Coordinates of N, CA and C in Angstrom, one line a residue:
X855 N 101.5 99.9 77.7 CA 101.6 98.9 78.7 C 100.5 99.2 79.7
X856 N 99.6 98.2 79.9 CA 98.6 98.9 80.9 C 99.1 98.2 82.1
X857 N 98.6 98.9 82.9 CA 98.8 98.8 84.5 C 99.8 99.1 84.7
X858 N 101.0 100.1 84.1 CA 102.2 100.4 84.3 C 102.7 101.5 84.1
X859 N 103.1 102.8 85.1 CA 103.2 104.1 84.7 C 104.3 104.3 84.9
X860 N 104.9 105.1 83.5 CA 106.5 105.4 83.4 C 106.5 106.6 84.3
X861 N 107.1 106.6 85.4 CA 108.1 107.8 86.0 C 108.9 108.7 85.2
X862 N 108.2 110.0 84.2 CA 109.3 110.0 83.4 C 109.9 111.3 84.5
X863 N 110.3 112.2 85.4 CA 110.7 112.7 86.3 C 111.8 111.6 86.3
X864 N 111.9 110.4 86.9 CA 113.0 109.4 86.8 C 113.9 109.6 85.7
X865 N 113.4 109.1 84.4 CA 113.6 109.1 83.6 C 114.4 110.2 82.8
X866 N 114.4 111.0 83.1 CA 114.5 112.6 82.6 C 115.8 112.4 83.4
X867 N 115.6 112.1 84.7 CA 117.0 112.7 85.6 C 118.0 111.5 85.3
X868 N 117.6 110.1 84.7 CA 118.3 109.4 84.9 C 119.2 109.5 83.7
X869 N 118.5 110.3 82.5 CA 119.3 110.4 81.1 C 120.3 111.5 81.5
X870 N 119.9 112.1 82.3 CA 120.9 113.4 82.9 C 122.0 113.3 83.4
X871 N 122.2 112.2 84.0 CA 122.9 111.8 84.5 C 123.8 110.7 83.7
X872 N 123.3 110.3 82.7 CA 123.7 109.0 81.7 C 124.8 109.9 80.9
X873 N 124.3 111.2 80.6 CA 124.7 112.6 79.6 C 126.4 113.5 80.4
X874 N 126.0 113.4 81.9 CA 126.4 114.6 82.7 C 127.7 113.8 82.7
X875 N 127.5 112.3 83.1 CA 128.6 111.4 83.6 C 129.5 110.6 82.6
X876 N 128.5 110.7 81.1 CA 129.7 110.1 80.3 C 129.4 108.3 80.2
X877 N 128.6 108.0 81.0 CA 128.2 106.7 81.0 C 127.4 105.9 79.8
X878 N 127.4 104.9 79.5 CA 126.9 104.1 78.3 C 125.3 103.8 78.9
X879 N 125.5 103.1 80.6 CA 124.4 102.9 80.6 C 124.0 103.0 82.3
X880 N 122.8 102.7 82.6 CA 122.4 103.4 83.8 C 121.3 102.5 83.9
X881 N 120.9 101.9 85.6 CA 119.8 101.6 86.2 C 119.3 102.3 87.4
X882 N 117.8 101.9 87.2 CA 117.4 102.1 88.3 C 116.0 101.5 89.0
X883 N 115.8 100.8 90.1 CA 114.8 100.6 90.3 C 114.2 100.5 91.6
X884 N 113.1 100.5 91.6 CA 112.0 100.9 92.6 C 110.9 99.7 92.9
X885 N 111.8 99.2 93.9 CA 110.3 97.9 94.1 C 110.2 97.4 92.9
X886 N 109.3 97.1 92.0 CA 108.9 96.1 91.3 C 109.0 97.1 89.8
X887 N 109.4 98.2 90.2 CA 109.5 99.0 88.9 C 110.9 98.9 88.4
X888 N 111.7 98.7 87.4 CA 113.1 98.9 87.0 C 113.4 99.7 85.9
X889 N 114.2 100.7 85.8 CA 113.9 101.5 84.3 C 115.7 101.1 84.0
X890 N 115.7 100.7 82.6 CA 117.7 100.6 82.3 C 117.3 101.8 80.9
X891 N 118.4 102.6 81.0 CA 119.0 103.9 79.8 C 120.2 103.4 79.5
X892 N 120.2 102.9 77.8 CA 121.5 102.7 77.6 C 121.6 103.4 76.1
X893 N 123.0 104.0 75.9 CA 123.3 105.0 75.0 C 123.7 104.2 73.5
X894 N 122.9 104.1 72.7 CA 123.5 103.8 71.4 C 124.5 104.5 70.6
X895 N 124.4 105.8 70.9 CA 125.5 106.5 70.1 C 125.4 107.6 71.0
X896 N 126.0 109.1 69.5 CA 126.2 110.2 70.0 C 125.7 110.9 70.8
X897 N 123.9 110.6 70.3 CA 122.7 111.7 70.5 C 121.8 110.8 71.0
X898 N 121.8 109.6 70.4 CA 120.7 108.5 70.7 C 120.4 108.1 72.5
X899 N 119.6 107.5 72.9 CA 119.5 106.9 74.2 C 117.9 106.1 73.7
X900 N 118.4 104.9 74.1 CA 117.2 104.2 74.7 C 116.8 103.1 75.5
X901 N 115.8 103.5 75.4 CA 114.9 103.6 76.8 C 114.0 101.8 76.8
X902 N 114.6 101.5 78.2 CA 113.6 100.0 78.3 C 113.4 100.1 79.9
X903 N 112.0 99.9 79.9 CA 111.5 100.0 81.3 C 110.4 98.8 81.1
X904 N 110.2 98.0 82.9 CA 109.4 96.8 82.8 C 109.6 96.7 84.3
X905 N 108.6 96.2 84.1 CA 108.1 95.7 86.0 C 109.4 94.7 85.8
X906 N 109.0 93.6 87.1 CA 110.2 92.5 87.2 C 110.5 91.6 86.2
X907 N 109.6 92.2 84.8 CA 110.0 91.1 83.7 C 111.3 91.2 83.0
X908 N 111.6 90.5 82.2 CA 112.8 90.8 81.5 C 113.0 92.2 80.7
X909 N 113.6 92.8 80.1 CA 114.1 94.1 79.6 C 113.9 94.2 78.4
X910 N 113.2 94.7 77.5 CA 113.9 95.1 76.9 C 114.0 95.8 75.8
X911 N 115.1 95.7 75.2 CA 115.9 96.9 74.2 C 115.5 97.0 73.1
X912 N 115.9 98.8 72.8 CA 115.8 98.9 71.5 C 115.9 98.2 70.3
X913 N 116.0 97.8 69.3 CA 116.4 97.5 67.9 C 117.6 97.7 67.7
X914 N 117.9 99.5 67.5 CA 119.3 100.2 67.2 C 119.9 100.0 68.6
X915 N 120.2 99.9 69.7 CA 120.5 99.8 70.1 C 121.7 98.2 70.7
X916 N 123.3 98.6 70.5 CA 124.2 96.9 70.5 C 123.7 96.4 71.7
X917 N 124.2 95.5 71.9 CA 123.7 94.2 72.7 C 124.9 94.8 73.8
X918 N 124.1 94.7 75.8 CA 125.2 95.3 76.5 C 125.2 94.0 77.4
X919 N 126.7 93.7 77.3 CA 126.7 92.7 78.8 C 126.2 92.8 79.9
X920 N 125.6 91.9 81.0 CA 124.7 91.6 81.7 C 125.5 92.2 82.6
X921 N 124.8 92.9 83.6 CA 125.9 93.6 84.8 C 125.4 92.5 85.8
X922 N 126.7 92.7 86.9 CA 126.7 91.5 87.9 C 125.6 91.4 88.5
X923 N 125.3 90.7 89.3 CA 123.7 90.4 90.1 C 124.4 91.7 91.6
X924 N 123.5 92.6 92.0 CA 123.2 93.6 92.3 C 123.4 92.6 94.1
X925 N 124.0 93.1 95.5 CA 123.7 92.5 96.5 C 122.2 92.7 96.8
X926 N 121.7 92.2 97.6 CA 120.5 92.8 98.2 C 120.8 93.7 99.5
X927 N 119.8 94.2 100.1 CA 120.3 95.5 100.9 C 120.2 94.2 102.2
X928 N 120.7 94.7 103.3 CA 121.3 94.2 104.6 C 120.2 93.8 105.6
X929 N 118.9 94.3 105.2 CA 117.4 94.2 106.0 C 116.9 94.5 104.9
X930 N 115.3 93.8 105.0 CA 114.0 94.5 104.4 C 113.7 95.6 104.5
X931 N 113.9 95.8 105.8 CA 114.4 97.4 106.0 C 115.3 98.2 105.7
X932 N 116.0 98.1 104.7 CA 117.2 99.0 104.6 C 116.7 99.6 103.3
X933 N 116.9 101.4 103.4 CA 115.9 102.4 102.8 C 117.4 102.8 101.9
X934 N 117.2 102.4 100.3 CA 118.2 102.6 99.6 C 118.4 103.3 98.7
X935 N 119.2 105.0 98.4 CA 119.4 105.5 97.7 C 119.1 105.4 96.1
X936 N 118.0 105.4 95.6 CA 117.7 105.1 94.0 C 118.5 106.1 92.5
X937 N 119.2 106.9 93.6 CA 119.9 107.6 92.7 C 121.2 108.4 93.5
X938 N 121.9 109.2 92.5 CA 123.2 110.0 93.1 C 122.4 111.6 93.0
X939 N 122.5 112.1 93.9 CA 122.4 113.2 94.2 C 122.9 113.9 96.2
X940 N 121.8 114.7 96.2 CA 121.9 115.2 97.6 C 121.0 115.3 98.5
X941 N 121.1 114.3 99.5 CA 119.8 114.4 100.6 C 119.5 114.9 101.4
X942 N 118.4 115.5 101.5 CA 117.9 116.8 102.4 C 117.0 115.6 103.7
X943 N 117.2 115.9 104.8 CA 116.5 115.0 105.6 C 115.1 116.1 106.6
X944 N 115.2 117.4 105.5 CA 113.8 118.0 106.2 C 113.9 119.2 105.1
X945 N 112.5 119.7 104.9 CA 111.5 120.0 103.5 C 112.6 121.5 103.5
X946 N 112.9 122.5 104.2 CA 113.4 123.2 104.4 C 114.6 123.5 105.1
X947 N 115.2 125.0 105.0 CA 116.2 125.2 106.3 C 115.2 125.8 107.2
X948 N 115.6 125.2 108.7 CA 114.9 125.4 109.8 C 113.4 124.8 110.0
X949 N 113.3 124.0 109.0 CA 112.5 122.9 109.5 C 112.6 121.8 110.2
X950 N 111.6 120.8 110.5 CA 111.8 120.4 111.6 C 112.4 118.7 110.1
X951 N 113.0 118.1 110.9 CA 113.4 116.4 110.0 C 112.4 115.7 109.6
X952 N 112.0 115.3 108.6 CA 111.0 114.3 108.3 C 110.8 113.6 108.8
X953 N 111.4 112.5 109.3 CA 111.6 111.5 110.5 C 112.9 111.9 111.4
X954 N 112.9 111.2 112.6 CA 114.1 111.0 113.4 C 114.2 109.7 113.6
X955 N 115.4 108.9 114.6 CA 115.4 107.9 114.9 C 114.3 107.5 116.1
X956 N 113.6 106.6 116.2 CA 112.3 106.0 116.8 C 111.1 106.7 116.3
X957 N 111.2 106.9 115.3 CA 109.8 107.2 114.7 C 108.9 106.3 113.9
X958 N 107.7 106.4 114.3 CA 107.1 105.4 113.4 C 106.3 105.9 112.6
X959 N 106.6 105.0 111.5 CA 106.5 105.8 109.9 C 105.3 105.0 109.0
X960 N 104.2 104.9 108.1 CA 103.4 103.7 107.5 C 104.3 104.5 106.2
X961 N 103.7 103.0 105.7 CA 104.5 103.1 104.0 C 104.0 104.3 103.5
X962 N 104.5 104.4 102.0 CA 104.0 105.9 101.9 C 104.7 107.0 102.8
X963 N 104.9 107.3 104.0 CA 105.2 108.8 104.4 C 107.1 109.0 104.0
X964 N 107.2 110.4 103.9 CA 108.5 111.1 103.3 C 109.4 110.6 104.2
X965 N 110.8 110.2 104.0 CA 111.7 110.1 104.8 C 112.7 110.8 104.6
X966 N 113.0 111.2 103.7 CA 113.9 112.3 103.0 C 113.5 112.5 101.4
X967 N 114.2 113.9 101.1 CA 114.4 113.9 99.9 C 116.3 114.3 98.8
X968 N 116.2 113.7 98.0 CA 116.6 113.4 97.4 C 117.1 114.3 96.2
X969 N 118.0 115.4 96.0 CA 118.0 116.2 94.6 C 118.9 115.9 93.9
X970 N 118.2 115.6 92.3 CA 119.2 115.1 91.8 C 118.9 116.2 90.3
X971 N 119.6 116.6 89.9 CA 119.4 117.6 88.5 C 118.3 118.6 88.7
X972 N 118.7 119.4 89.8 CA 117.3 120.3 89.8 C 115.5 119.7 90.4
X973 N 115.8 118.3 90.7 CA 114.5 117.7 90.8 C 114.7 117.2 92.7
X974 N 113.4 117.6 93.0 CA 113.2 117.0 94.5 C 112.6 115.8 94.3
X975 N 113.3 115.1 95.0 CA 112.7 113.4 94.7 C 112.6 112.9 95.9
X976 N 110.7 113.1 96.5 CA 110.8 112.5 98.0 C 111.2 110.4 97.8
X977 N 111.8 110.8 98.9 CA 112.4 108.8 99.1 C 111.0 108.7 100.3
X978 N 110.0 108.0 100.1 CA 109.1 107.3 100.9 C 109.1 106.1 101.4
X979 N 108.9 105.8 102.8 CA 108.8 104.4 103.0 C 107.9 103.2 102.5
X980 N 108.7 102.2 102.1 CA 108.0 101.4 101.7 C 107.2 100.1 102.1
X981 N 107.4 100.3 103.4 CA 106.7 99.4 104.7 C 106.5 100.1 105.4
X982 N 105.4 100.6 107.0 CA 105.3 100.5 108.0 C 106.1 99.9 108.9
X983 N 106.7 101.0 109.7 CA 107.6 100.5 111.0 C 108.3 101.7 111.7
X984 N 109.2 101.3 112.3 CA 110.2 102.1 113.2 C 111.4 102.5 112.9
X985 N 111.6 103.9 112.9 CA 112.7 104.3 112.2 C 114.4 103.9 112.9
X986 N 114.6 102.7 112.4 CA 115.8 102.4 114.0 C 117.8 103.3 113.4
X987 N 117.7 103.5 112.0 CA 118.7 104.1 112.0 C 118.5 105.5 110.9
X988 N 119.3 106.3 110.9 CA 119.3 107.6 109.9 C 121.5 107.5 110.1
X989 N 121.4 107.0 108.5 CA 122.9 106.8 108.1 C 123.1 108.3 107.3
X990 N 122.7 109.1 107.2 CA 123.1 110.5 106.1 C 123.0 111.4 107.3
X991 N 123.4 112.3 106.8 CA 123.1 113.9 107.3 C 122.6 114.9 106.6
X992 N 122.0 115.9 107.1 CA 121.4 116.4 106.0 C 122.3 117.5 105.1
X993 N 122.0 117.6 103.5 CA 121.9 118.3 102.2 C 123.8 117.2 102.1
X994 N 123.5 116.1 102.4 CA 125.4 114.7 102.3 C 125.0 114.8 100.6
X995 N 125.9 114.6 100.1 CA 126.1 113.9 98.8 C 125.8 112.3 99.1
X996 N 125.0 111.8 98.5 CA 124.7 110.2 98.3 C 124.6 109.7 96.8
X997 N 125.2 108.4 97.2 CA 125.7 107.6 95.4 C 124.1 106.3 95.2
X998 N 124.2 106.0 94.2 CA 123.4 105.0 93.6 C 123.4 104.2 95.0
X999 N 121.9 103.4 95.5 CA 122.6 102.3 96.3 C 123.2 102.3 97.8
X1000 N 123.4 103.4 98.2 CA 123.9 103.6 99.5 C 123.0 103.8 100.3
X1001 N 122.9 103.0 101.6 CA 122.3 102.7 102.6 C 121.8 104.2 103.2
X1002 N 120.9 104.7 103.1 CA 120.2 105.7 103.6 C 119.5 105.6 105.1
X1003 N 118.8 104.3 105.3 CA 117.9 104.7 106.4 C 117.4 103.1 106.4
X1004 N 116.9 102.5 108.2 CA 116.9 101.6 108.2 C 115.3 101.7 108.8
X1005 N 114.3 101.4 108.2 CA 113.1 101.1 109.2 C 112.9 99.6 109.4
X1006 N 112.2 99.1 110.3 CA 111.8 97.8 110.6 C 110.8 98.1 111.5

């Protein structure tokens, strides 16, 4: 696929999670990236990743019902959990927070990070702006999808 780099770090944690939890299948996506892991059998897993095009699946893999249409988050700004794990909201103990509230952030910089299977997964902003809410606390358990952090 050119012009398109698989996150396999994503990918790795996301099967780990597909494995740990007992699940058939699993999303996840990032902006214009979307990766789906769905489990054909025992041992099997596969793997369909694509920008905002359509999906798709293995061969061996059965055909899975369409999961519901997803809400959209509450702002453009609303900075959303891409996975379940534990969010650290500064690089260390006794470090200072990556952001606080009224900070201003350009796309790209760390806002927290994110562990999920052993792996530090910085969450970066994805716009330029002002950091108006911080919904976590730091080393919280957070789920797929939960509202993490509001910039605008």
């Amino acid at each position: 696929m050119s012009g398109f780099d698989v996150n396999v770090e994503a990918v790795a944690a996301l099967a780990g999670i597909l494995e740990d939890k007992g699940l058939g299948e699993i999303e996840y996506q990032d902006g214009e990236n979307f990766i789906r892991l769905s489990k054909a059998g025992p041992a099997a897993v596969a793997v369909a990743t694509a920008a905002p095009a359509p999906v798709a699946t293995a061969a061996a893999a059965p055909a899975a019902p369409q999961p519901e249409a997803k809400p959209e988050p509450m702002s453009a700004g609303a900075v959303m959990s891409p996975m379940v794990g534990t969010a650290y909201l500064q690089s260390g103990p006794g470090e200072p927070n990556f952001v606080k509230t009224g900070d201003r952030v350009k796309a790209g910089d760390v806002l927290l990070i994110i562990e999920a299977m052993k792996v530090m997964n910085q969450i970066t902003a994805t716009q330029s702006g002002v950091v108006l809410e911080i919904n976590v606390e730091n080393a919280q358990p957070v789920e797929f999808g939960e509202l993490l952090m509001v910039v605008e």
